[in-house]
Short mmCIF file of C-alpha atoms in Angstrom, two decimals:
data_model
loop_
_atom_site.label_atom_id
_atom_site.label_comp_id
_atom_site.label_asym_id
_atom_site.label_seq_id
_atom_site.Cartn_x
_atom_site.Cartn_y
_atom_site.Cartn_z
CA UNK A 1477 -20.74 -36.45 44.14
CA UNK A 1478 -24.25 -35.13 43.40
CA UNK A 1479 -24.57 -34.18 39.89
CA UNK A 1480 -26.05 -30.96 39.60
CA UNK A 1481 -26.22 -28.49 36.89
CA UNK A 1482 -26.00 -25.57 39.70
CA UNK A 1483 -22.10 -26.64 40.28
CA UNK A 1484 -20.04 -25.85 36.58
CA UNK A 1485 -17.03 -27.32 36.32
CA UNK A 1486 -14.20 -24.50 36.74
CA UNK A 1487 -12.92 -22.93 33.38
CA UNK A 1488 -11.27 -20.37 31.85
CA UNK A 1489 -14.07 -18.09 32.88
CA UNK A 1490 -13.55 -19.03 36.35
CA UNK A 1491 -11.35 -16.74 38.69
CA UNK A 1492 -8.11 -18.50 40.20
CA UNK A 1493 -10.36 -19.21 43.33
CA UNK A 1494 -13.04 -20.68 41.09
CA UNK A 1495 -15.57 -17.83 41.32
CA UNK A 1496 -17.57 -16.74 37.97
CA UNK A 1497 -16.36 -14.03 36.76
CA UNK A 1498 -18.94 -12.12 35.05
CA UNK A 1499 -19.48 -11.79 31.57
CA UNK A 1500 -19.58 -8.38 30.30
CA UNK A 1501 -20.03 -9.44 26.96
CA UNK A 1502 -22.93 -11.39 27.27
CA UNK A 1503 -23.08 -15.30 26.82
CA UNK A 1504 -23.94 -15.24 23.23
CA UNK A 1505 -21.06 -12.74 22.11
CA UNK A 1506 -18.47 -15.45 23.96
CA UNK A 1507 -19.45 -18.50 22.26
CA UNK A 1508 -19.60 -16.72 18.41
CA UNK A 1509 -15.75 -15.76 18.38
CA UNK A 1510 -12.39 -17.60 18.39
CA UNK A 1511 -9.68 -15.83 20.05
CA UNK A 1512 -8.01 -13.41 18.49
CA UNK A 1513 -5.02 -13.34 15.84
CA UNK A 1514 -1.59 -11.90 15.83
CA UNK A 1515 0.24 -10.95 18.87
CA UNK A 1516 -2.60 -10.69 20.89
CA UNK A 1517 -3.42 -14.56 21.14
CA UNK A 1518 0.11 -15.24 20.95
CA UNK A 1519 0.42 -13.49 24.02
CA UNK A 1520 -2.40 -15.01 25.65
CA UNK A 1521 -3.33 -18.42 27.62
CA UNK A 1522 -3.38 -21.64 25.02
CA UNK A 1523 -6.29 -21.75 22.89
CA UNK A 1524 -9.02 -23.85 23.04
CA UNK A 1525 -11.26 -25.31 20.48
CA UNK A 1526 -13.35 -22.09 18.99
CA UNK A 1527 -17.13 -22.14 20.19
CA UNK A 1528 -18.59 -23.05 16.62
CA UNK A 1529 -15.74 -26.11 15.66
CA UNK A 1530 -18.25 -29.14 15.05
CA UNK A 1531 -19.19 -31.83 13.09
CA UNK A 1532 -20.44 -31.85 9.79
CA UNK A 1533 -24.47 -32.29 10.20
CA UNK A 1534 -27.76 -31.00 10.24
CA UNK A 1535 -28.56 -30.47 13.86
CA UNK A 1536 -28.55 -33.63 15.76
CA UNK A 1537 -27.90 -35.25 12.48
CA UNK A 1538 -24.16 -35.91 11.96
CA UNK A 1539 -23.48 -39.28 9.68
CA UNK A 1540 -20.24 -40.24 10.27
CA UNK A 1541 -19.39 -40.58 6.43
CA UNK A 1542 -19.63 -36.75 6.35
CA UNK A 1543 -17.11 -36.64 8.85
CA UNK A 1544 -14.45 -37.15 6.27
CA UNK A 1545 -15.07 -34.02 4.93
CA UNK A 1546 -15.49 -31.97 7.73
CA UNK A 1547 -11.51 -30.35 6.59
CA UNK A 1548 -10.44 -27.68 4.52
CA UNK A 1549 -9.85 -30.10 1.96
CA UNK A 1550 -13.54 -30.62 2.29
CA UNK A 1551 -14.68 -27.08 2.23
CA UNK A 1552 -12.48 -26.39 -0.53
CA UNK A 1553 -13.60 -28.86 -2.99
CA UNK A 1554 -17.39 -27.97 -2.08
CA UNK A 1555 -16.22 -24.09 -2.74
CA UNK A 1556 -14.82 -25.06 -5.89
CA UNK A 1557 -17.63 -26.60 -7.48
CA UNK A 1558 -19.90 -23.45 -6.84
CA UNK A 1559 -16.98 -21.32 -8.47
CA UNK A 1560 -16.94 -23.78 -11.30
CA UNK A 1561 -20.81 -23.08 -12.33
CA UNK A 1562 -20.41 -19.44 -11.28
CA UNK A 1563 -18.54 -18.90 -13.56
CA UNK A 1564 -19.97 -20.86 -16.18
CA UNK A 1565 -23.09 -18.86 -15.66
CA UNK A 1566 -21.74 -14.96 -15.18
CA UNK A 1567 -18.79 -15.59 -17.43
CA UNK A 1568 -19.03 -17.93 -19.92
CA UNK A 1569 -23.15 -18.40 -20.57
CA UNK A 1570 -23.36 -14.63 -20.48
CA UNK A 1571 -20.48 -13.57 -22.64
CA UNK A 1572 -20.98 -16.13 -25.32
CA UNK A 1573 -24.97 -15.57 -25.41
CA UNK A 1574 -24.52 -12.15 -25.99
CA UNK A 1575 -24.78 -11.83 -29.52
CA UNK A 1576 -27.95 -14.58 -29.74
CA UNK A 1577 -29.54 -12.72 -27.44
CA UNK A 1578 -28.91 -9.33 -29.35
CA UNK A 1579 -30.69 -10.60 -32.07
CA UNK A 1580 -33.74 -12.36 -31.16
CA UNK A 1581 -34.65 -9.23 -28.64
CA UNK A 1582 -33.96 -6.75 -30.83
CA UNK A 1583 -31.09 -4.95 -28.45
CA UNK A 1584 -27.88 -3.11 -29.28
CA UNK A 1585 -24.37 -3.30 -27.96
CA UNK A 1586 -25.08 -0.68 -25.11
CA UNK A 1587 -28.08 -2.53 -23.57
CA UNK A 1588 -26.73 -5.55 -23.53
CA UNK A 1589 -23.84 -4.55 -22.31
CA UNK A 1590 -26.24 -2.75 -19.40
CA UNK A 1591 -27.07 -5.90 -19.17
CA UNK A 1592 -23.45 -7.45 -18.59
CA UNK A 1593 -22.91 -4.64 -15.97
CA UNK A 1594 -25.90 -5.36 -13.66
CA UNK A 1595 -23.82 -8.43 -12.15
CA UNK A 1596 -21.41 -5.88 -10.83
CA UNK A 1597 -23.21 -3.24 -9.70
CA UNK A 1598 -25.03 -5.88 -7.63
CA UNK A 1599 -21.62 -7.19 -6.50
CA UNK A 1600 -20.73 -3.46 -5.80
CA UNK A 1601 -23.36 -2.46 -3.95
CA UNK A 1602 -23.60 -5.71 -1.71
CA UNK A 1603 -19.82 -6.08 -1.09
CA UNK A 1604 -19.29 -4.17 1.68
CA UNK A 1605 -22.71 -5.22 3.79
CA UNK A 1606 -22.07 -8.92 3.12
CA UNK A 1607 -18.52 -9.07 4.06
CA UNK A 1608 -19.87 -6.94 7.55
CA UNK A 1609 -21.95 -8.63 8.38
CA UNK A 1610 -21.12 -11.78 7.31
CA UNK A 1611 -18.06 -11.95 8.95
CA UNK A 1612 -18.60 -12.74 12.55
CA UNK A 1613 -21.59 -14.93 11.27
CA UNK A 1614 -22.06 -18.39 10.30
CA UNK A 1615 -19.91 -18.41 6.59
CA UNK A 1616 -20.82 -21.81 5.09
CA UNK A 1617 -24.54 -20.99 5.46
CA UNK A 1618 -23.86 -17.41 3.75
CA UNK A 1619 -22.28 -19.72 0.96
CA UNK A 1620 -25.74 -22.04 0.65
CA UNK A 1621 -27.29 -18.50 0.55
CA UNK A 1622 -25.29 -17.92 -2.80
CA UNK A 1623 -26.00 -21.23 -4.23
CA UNK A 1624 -29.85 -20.22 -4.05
CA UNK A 1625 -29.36 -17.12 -5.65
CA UNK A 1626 -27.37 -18.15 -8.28
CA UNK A 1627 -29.22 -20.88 -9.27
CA UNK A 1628 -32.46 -18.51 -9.21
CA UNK A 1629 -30.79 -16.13 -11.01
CA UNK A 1630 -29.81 -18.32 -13.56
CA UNK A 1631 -33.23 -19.43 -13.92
CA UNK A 1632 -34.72 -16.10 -14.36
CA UNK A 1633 -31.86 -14.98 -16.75
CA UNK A 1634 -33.40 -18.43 -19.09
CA UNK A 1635 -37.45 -17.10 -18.51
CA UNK A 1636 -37.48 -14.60 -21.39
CA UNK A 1637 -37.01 -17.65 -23.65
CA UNK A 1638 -40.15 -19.07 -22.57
CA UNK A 1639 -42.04 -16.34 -22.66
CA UNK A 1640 -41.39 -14.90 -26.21
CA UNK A 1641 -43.03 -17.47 -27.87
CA UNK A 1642 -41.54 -19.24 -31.16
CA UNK A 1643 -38.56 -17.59 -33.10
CA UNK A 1644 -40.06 -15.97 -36.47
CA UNK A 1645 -37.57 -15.79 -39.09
CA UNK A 1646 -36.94 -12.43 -40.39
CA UNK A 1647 -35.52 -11.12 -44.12
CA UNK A 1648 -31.70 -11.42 -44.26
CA UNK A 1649 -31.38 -7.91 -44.78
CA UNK A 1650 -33.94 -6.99 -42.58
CA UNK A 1651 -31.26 -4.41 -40.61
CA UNK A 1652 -29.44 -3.10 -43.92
CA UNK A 1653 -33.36 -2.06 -44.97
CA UNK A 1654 -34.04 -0.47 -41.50
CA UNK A 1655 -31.00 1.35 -41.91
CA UNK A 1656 -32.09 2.32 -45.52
CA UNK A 1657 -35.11 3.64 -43.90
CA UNK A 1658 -33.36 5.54 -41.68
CA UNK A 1659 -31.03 7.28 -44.15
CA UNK A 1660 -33.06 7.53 -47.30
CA UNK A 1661 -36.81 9.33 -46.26
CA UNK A 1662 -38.21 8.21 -49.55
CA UNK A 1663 -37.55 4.67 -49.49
CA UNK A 1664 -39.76 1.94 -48.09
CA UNK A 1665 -39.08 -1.18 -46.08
CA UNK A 1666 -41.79 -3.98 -45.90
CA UNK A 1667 -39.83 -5.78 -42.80
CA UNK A 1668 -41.70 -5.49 -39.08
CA UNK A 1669 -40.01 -5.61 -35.89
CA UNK A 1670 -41.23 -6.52 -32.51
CA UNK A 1671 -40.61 -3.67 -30.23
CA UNK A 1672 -42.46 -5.73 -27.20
CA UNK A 1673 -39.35 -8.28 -27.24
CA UNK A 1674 -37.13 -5.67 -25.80
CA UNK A 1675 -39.21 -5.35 -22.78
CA UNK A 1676 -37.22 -8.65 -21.40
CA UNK A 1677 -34.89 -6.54 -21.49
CA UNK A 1678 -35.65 -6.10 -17.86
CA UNK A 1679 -35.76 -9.85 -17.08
CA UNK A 1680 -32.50 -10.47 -18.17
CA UNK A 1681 -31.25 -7.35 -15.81
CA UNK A 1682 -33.30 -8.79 -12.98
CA UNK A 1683 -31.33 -12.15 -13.66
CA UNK A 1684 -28.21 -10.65 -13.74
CA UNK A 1685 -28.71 -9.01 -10.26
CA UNK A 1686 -29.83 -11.94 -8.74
CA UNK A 1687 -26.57 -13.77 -9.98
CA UNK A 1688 -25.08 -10.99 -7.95
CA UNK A 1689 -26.48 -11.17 -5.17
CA UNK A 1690 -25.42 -14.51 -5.28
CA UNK A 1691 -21.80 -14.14 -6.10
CA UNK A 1692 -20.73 -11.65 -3.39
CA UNK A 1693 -20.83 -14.17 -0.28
CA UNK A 1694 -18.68 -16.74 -3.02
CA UNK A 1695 -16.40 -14.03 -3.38
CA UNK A 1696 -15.92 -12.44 0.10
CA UNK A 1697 -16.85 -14.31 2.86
CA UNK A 1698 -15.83 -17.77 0.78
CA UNK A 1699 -12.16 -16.60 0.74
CA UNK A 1700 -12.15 -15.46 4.02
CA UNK A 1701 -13.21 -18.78 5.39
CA UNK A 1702 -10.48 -20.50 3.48
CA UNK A 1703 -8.09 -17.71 5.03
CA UNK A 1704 -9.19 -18.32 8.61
CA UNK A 1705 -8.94 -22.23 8.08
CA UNK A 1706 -5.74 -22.95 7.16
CA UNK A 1707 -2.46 -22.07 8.04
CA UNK A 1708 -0.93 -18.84 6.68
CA UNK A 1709 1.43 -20.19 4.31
CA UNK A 1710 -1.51 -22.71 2.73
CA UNK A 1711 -3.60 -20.13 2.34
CA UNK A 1712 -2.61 -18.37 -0.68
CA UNK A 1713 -2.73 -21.74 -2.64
CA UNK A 1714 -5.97 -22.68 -1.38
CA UNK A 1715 -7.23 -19.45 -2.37
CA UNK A 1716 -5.59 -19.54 -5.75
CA UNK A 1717 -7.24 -22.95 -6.27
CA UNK A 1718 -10.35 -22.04 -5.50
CA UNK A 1719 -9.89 -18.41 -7.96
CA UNK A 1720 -8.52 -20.78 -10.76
CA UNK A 1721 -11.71 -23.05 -10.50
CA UNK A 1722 -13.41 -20.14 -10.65
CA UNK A 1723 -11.55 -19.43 -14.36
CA UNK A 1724 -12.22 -23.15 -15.43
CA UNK A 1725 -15.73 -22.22 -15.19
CA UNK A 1726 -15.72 -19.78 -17.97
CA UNK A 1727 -14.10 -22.24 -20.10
CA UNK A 1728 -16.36 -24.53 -19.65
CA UNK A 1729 -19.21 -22.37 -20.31
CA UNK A 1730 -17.61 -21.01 -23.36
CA UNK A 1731 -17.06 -24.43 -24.88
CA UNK A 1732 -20.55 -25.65 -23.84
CA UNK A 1733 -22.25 -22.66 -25.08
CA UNK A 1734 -20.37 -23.30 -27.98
CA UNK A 1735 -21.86 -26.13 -28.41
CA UNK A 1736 -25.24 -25.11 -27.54
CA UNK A 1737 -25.17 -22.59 -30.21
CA UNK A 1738 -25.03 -25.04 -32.65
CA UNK A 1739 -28.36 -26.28 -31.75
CA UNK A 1740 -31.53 -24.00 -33.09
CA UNK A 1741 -32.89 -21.95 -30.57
CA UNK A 1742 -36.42 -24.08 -30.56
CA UNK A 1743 -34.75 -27.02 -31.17
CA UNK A 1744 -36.56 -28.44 -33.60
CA UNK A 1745 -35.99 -26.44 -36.98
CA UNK A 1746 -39.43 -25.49 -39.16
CA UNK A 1747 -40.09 -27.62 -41.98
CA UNK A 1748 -41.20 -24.64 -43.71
CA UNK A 1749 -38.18 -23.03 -43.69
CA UNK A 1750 -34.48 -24.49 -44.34
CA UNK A 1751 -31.42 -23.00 -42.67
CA UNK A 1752 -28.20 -23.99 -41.29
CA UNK A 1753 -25.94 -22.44 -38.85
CA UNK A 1754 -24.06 -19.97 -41.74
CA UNK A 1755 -27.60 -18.27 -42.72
CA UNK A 1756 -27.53 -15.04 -40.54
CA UNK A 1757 -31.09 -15.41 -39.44
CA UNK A 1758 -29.42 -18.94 -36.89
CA UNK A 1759 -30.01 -18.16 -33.74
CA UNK A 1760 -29.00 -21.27 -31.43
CA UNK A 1761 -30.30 -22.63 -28.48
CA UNK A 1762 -28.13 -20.55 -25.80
CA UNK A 1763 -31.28 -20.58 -22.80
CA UNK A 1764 -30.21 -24.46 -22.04
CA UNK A 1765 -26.92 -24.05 -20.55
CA UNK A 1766 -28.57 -21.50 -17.78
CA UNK A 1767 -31.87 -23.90 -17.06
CA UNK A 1768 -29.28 -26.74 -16.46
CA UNK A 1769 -27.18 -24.60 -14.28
CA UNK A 1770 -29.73 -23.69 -12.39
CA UNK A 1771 -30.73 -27.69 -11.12
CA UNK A 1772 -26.56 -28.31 -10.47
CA UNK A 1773 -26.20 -25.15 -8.44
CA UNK A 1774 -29.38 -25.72 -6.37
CA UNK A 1775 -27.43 -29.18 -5.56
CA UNK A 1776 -24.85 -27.33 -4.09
CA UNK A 1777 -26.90 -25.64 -1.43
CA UNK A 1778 -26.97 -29.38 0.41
CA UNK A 1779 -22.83 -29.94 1.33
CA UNK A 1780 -23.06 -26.13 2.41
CA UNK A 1781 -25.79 -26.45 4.46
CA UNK A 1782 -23.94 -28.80 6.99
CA UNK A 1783 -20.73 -27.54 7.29
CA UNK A 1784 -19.94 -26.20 11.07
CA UNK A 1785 -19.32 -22.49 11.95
CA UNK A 1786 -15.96 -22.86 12.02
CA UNK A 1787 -13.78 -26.19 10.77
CA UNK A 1788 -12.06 -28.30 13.58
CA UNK A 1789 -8.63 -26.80 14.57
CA UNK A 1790 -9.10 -23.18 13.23
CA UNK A 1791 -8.60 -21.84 17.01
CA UNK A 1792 -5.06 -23.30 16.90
CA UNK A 1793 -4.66 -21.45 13.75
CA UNK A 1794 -5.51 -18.42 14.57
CA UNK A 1795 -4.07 -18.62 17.24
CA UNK A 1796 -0.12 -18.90 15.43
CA UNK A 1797 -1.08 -16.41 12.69
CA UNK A 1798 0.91 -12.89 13.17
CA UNK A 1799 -0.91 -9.73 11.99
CA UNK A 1800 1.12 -7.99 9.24
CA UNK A 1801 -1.48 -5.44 8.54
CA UNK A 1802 -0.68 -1.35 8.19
CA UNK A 1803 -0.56 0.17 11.41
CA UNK A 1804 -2.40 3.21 11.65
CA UNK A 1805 -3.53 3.01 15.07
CA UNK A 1806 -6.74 1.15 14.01
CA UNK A 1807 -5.67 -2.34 15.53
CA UNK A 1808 -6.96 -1.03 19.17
CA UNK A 1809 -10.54 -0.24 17.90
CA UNK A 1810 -10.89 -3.60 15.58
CA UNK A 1811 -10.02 -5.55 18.53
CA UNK A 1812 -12.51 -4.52 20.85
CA UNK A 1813 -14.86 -7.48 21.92
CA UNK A 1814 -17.47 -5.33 21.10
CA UNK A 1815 -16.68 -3.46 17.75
CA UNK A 1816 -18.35 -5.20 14.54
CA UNK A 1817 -21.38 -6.68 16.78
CA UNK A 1818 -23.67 -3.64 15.84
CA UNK A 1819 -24.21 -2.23 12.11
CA UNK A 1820 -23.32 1.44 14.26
CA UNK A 1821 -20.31 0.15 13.85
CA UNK A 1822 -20.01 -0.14 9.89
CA UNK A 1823 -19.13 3.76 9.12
CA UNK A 1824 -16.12 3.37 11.60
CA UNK A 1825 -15.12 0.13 10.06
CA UNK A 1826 -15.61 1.54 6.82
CA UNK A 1827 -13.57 4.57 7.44
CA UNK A 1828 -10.57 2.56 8.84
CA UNK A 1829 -10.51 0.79 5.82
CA UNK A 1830 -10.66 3.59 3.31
CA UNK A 1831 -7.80 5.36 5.36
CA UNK A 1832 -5.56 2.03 4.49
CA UNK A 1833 -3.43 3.44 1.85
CA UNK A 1834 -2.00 -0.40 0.68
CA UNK A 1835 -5.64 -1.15 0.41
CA UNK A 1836 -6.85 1.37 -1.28
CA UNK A 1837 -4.23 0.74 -3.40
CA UNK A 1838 -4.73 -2.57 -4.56
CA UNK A 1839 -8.13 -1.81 -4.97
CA UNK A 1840 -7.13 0.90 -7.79
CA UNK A 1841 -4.86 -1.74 -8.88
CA UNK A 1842 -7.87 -4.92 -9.18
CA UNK A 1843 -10.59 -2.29 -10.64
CA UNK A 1844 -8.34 -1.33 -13.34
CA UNK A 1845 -8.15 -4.90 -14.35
CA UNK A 1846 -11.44 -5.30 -14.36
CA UNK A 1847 -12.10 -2.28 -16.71
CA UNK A 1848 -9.92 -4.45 -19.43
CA UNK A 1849 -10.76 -7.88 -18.38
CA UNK A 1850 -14.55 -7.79 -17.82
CA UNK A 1851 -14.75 -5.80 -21.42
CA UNK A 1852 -12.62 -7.89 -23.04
CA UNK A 1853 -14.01 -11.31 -21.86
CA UNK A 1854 -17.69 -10.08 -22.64
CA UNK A 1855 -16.92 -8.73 -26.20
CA UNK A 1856 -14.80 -10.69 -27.28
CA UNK A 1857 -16.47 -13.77 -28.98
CA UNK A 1858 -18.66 -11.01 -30.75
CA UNK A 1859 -15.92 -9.02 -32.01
CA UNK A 1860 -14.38 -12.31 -33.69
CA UNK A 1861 -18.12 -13.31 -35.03
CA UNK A 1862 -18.28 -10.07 -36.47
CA UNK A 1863 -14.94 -9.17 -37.66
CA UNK A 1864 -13.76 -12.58 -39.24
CA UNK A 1865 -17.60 -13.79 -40.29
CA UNK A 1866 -17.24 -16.68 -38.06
CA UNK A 1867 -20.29 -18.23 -36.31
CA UNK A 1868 -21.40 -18.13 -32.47
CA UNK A 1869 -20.07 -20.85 -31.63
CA UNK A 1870 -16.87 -21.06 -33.43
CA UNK A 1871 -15.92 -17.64 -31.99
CA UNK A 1872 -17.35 -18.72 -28.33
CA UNK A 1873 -14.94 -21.48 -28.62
CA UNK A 1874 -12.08 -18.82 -29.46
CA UNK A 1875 -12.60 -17.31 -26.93
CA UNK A 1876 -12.72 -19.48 -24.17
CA UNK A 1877 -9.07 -20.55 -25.76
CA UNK A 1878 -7.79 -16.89 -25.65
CA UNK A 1879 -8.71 -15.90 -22.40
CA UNK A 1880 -9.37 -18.51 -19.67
CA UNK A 1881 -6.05 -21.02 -19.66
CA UNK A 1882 -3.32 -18.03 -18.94
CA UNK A 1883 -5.74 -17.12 -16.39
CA UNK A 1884 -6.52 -20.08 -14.72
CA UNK A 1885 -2.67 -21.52 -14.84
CA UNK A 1886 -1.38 -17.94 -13.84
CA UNK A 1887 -3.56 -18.03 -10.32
CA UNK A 1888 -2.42 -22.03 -9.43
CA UNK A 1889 1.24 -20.70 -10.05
CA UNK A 1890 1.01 -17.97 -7.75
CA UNK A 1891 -0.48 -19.19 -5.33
CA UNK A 1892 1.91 -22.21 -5.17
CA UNK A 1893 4.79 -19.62 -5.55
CA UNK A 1894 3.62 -17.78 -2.51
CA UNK A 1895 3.20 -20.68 -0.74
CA UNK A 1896 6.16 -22.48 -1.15
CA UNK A 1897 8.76 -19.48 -0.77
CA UNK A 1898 6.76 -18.57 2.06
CA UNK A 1899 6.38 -14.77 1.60
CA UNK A 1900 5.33 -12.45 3.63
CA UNK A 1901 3.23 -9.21 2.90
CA UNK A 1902 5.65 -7.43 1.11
CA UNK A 1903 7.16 -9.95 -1.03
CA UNK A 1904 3.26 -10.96 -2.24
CA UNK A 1905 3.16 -6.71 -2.89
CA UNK A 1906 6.49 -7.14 -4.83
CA UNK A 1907 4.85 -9.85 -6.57
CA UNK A 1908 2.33 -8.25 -7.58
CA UNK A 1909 3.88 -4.88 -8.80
CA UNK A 1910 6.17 -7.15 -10.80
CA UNK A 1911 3.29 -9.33 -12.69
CA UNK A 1912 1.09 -5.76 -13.16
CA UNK A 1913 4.15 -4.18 -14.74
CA UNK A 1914 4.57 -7.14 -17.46
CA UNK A 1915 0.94 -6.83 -18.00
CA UNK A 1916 0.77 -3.25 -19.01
CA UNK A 1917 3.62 -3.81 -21.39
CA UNK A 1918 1.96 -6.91 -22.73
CA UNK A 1919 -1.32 -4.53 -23.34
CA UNK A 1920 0.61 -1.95 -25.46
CA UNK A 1921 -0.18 -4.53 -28.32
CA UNK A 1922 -3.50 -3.50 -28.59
CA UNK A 1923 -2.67 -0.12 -29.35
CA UNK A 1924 -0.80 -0.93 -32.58
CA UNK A 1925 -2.64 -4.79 -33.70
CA UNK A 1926 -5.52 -3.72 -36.34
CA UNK A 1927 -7.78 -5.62 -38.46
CA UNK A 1928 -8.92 -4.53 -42.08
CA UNK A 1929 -12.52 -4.47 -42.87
CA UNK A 1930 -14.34 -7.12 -44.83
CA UNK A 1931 -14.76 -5.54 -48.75
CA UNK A 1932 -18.34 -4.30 -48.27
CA UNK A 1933 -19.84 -3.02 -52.16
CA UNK A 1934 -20.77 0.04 -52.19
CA UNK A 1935 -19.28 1.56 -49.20
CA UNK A 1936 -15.15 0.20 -49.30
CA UNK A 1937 -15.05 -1.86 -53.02
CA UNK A 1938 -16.81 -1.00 -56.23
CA UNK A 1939 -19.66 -2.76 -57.38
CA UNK A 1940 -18.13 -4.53 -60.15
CA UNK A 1941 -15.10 -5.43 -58.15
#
């Protein structure tokens, strides 16, 4: 009757006579991992509450209010949010700033589309060593991780404003007498440029990469958490929830931009100088959304922070999930107790996963819908500005129309039609084949749609006409 922490009372990692049975795997290793899915924990003794279930807190600080959103419902409104103002930041402040920023720096369509492309070759080249490593680790703190990224990267990605000084009007056909320059030896062009504004070229880059940096733990270990939290068939509408929250964001951003754009660039307009949105020397105010971002996502970083390791109850799920991954004869080495502890093990886990062939092939399948997607969602709002002389923010408002609500409405419907017909692995692949097919039919447009030219003088109409 002596209470002393010498006598334990007897387990699960107790023999049947109640003798410790030793542990191989080392103390730590134990209390970081729930028991295993598929047929393995089916098979096995009823599962406990996983090691890192807890309450919502910081520490020894657990208010009971936060209690009520220590759930997946919890988690997935938090998750939301950040996919909201991610993608108001990488694809809608981006895309529709594009242009502006063209302009005042002094860049052309391939840098700036450089600069586009620096989000995803951060995304690319963190992917894999994020979702690695992050996996048997704590996810909800890896997701505060992305809110401070994002949020600095948004703020960097808003410096070069700053640090350019005032906009200085330039002639209206400043370009058309560069380009006379250019063509005619003998002619001469009074108008200046500022080759040292292109240097932020770099800036904006180093933005960009920061932004991914922060969106890779949003996008891999995020899902996965929502995966391993709720029950199988919940899962795919979860995860389309949180994807089409992820498409509202672009919307918003484009409409807000939009909106921005309309405002001048230093906000107040020189007295010295009258012009209005149609003059092509506008440029409009499109650093604000991004310094505003940056303050909502840091916010963010605080109901991350306290979420547990793992939510209550995800041992019982687990637990009645069923593997119905390809069987190559990889299952045996992935569930070792051991395998995934040490980074050693990343060119084996690597390999097993690049021998998948239904991975690999949806991964041919997603990239090519990125190469169309990511293009068409970054220049498009320019290529309406451009071709049908409307202005910024009229064609970032276009846009947003055009390509976000299919989008966002097309990954709530799945996911609810996955969920509620219950389907298993192949009927999602079916799915999928099915939706792909009506997409590359729908894209044959493009090949045949054209749009005339604007009547330029000189070059497709006579002067006098």
């Amino acid at each position: 009757g002596i209470e002393n922490p010498a006598f334990e009372t007897p387990s699960s990692d107790f023999g049947e006579h109640g003798h410790a049975v030793p542990d191989t795997a080392g103390a730590g290793a134990r209390a970081s991992t729930c028991p295993a899915t598929g047929a393995a924990a089916l098979s096995g003794p009823k599962p406990g509450p996983c090691a890192g279930e807890g309450p919502c807190g910081w520490g020894p600080c657990t208010p009971r209010a936060l209690q009520l959103c220590n759930n997946s419902e919890g988690y997935l409104a938090a998750y939301s949010l950040l996919a909201i103002f991610q993608g108001i930041v990488v694809n809608g402040l981006v895309n529709i700033s594009i242009s502006t920023i063209e302009k005042r720096y002094e860049l052309n369509s391939s840098l700036t589309g450089l600069i586009s492309a620096s989000y995803d070759i951060a995304f690319c080249v963190l992917s894999l060593f994020v979702s690695y490593f992050g996996e048997r680790g704590h996810k909800p703190r890896w997701l505060a991780f992305s809110a401070f990224m994002l949020g600095l990267g948004s703020l960097v990605y808003s410096l070069p404003h700053f640090s350019s000084g005032k906009y200085q009007y330039g002639g209206k056909f400043e370009d058309i007498c560069q380009a006379a320059e250019s063509t005619f030896p003998n002619a001469t062009c009074s108008a200046s440029t500022d080759s040292s504004l292109q240097k932020h070229l770099y800036v904006f880059i180093l933005g960009q990469l920061l932004l991914g940096v922060g969106g890779t733990p949003l996008y891999t270990l995020g899902t996965a958490f929502i995966d391993d939290s709720v029950p199988k068939h919940k899962s795919s509408l979860y995860i389309g929830i949180g994807y089409a929250m992820s498409l509202l964001g672009p919307a918003i951003g484009y409409v807000l931009g939009g909106q921005l754009l309309k405002i001048y660039i230093d906000i107040q307009i020189p007295e010295s100088t009258k012009v209005d949105q149609d003059d092509p020397r506008w440029l409009g105010a499109w650093w604000i959304g991004f310094l505003a971002c940056f303050f909502a996502i840091w916010l963010l970083i605080i109901p991350f922070s306290c979420f547990p390791k793992h939510l209550p109850g995800t041992a019982k799920i687990q637990a009645e999930k069923i593997s119905e991954t390809h069987d190559d004869g990889s299952q045996i080495v992935v569930q070792s107790s051991n395998f995934g502890q040490s980074y050693k093990d990343f060119p084996m886990a690597l390999l097993i996963l690049l021998k998948n062939p239904v991975l690999m092939t949806l991964i041919v399948a997603s990239s090519t819908e990125a190469l169309v997607a990511t293009g068409f969602a970054t220049f498009l709002p320019k290529f309406i500005e451009s071709q049908f002389g409307k202005s910024s923010s009229v064609s970032a408002t276009l846009g947003g129309l055009v390509l976000v609500p299919a989008a966002a409405i097309g990954q709530v419907i799945s996911g609810l039609l996955i969920s509620k017909c219950k389907m298993d692995c192949k009927g999602i692949i079916k799915l999928t084949i099915r939706t792909y097919t009506a997409a590359l039919l729908l894209n044959t447009v493009f090949l045949f749609a054209k749009c005339g030219n604007e009547p330029f003088a000189g070059v497709s109409e006579t002067y006098n006409g």
